[in-house]
XYZ file of C-alpha atoms in Angstrom:
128
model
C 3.265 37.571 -22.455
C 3.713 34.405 -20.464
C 4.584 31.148 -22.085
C 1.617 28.784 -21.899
C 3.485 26.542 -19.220
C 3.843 29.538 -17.358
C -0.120 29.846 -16.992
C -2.329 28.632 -13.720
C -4.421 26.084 -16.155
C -1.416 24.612 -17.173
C -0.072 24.869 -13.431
C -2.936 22.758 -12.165
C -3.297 20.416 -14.831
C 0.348 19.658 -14.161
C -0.356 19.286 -10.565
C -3.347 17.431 -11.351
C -1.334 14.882 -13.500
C 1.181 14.179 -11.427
C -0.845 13.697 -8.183
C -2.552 11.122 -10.047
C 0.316 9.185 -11.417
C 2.364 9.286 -8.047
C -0.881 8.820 -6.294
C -2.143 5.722 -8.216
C 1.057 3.866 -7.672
C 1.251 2.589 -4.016
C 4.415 1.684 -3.774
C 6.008 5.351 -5.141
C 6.284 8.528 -2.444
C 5.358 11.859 -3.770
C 8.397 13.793 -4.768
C 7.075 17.579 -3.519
C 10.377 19.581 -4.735
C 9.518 18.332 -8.186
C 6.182 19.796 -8.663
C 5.135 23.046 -9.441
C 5.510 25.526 -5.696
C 1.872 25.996 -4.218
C 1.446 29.307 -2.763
C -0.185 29.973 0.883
C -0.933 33.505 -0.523
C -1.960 32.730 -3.840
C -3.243 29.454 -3.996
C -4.597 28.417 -0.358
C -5.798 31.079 1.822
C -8.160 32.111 -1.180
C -9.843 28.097 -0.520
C -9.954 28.833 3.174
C -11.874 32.044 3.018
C -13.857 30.723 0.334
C -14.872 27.950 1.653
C -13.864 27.764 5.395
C -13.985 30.963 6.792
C -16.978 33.014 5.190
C -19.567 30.208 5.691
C -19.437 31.138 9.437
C -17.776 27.519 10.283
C -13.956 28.352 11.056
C -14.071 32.216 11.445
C -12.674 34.343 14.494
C -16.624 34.539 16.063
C -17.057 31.009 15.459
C -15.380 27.556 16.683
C -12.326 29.798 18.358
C -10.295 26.806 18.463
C -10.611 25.776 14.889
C -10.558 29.447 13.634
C -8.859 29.247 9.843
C -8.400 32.917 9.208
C -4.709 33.083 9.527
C -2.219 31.249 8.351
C -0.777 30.855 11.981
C -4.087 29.752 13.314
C -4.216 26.899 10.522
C -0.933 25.527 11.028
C -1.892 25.179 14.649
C -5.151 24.137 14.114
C -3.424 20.769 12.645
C -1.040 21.332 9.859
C 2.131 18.835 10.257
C 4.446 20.365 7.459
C 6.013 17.939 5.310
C 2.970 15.289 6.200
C -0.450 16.100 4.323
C -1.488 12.514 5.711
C -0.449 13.468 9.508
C -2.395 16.843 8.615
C -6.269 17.157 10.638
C -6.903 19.639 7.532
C -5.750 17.264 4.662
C -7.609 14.053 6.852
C -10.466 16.039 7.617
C -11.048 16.841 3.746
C -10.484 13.616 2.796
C -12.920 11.713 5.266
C -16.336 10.840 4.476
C -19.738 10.677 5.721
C -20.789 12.774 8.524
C -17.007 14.329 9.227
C -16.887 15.477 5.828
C -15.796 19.263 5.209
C -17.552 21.524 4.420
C -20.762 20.564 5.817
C -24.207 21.190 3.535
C -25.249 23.568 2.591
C -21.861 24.733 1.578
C -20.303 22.816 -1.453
C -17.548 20.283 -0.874
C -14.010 21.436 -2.097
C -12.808 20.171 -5.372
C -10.320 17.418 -6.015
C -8.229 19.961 -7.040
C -8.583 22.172 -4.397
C -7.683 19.245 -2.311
C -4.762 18.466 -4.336
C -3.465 21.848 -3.689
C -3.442 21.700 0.021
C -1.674 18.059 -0.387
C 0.719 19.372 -2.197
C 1.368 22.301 -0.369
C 1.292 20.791 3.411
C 3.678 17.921 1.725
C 5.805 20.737 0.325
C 6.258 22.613 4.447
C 3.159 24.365 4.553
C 5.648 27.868 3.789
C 3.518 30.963 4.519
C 4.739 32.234 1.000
């Protein structure tokens, strides 16, 4: 049996927190190393086929050049490892309005599901 730090609520409330206090403080640079590793495997291709790939938007038949259903064809659809705010992914799910991802009817992604890909683009993007 795990610890309870060991389990994903507490992994993503931990996240969670300390997005929000580095985030909330302009003037302090979010330390990756010292959070919690996101996995590609575990934690962000499951948002991307989710939410990305099986609504028909970024699949292989669909927008080839945007296609998200491998992790090589999202880094070079506009991943810049180490730089979530370089990133077209991170920028694109962060915009508002009309540019906003997912488009309705599909459901937009979850603060936390945003915070993930932050924290994993700002942490190299690994395909781990």
């Amino acid at each position: 049996m795990k610890p309870f730090f060991y389990s994903d609520s507490f992994k993503f409330s931990s996240i969670f927190l300390a997005i929000s206090l580095v985030l909330g403080s302009c003037k302090q640079k979010t330390e990756f190393s010292s959070l919690a590793e996101v996995s590609y495997s575990k934690d962000i291709a499951p948002i991307i086929i989710s939410n990305c790939t099986s609504s028909g938007c970024h699949g292989d038949s669909a927008y080839k050049e945007l296609s998200l259903t491998s992790y090589t064809k999202l880094i070079h659809g506009g991943i810049s490892a180490g730089s979530p705010e370089k990133s077209k992914l991170y920028s694109t799910l962060k915009s508002l309005g009309d540019d906003v991802m997912p488009k309705k009817p599909n459901n937009e992604l979850s603060e936390k599901q945003i915070q993930l890909i932050y924290i994993w683009i700002g942490q190299g993007a690994k395909n781990n």
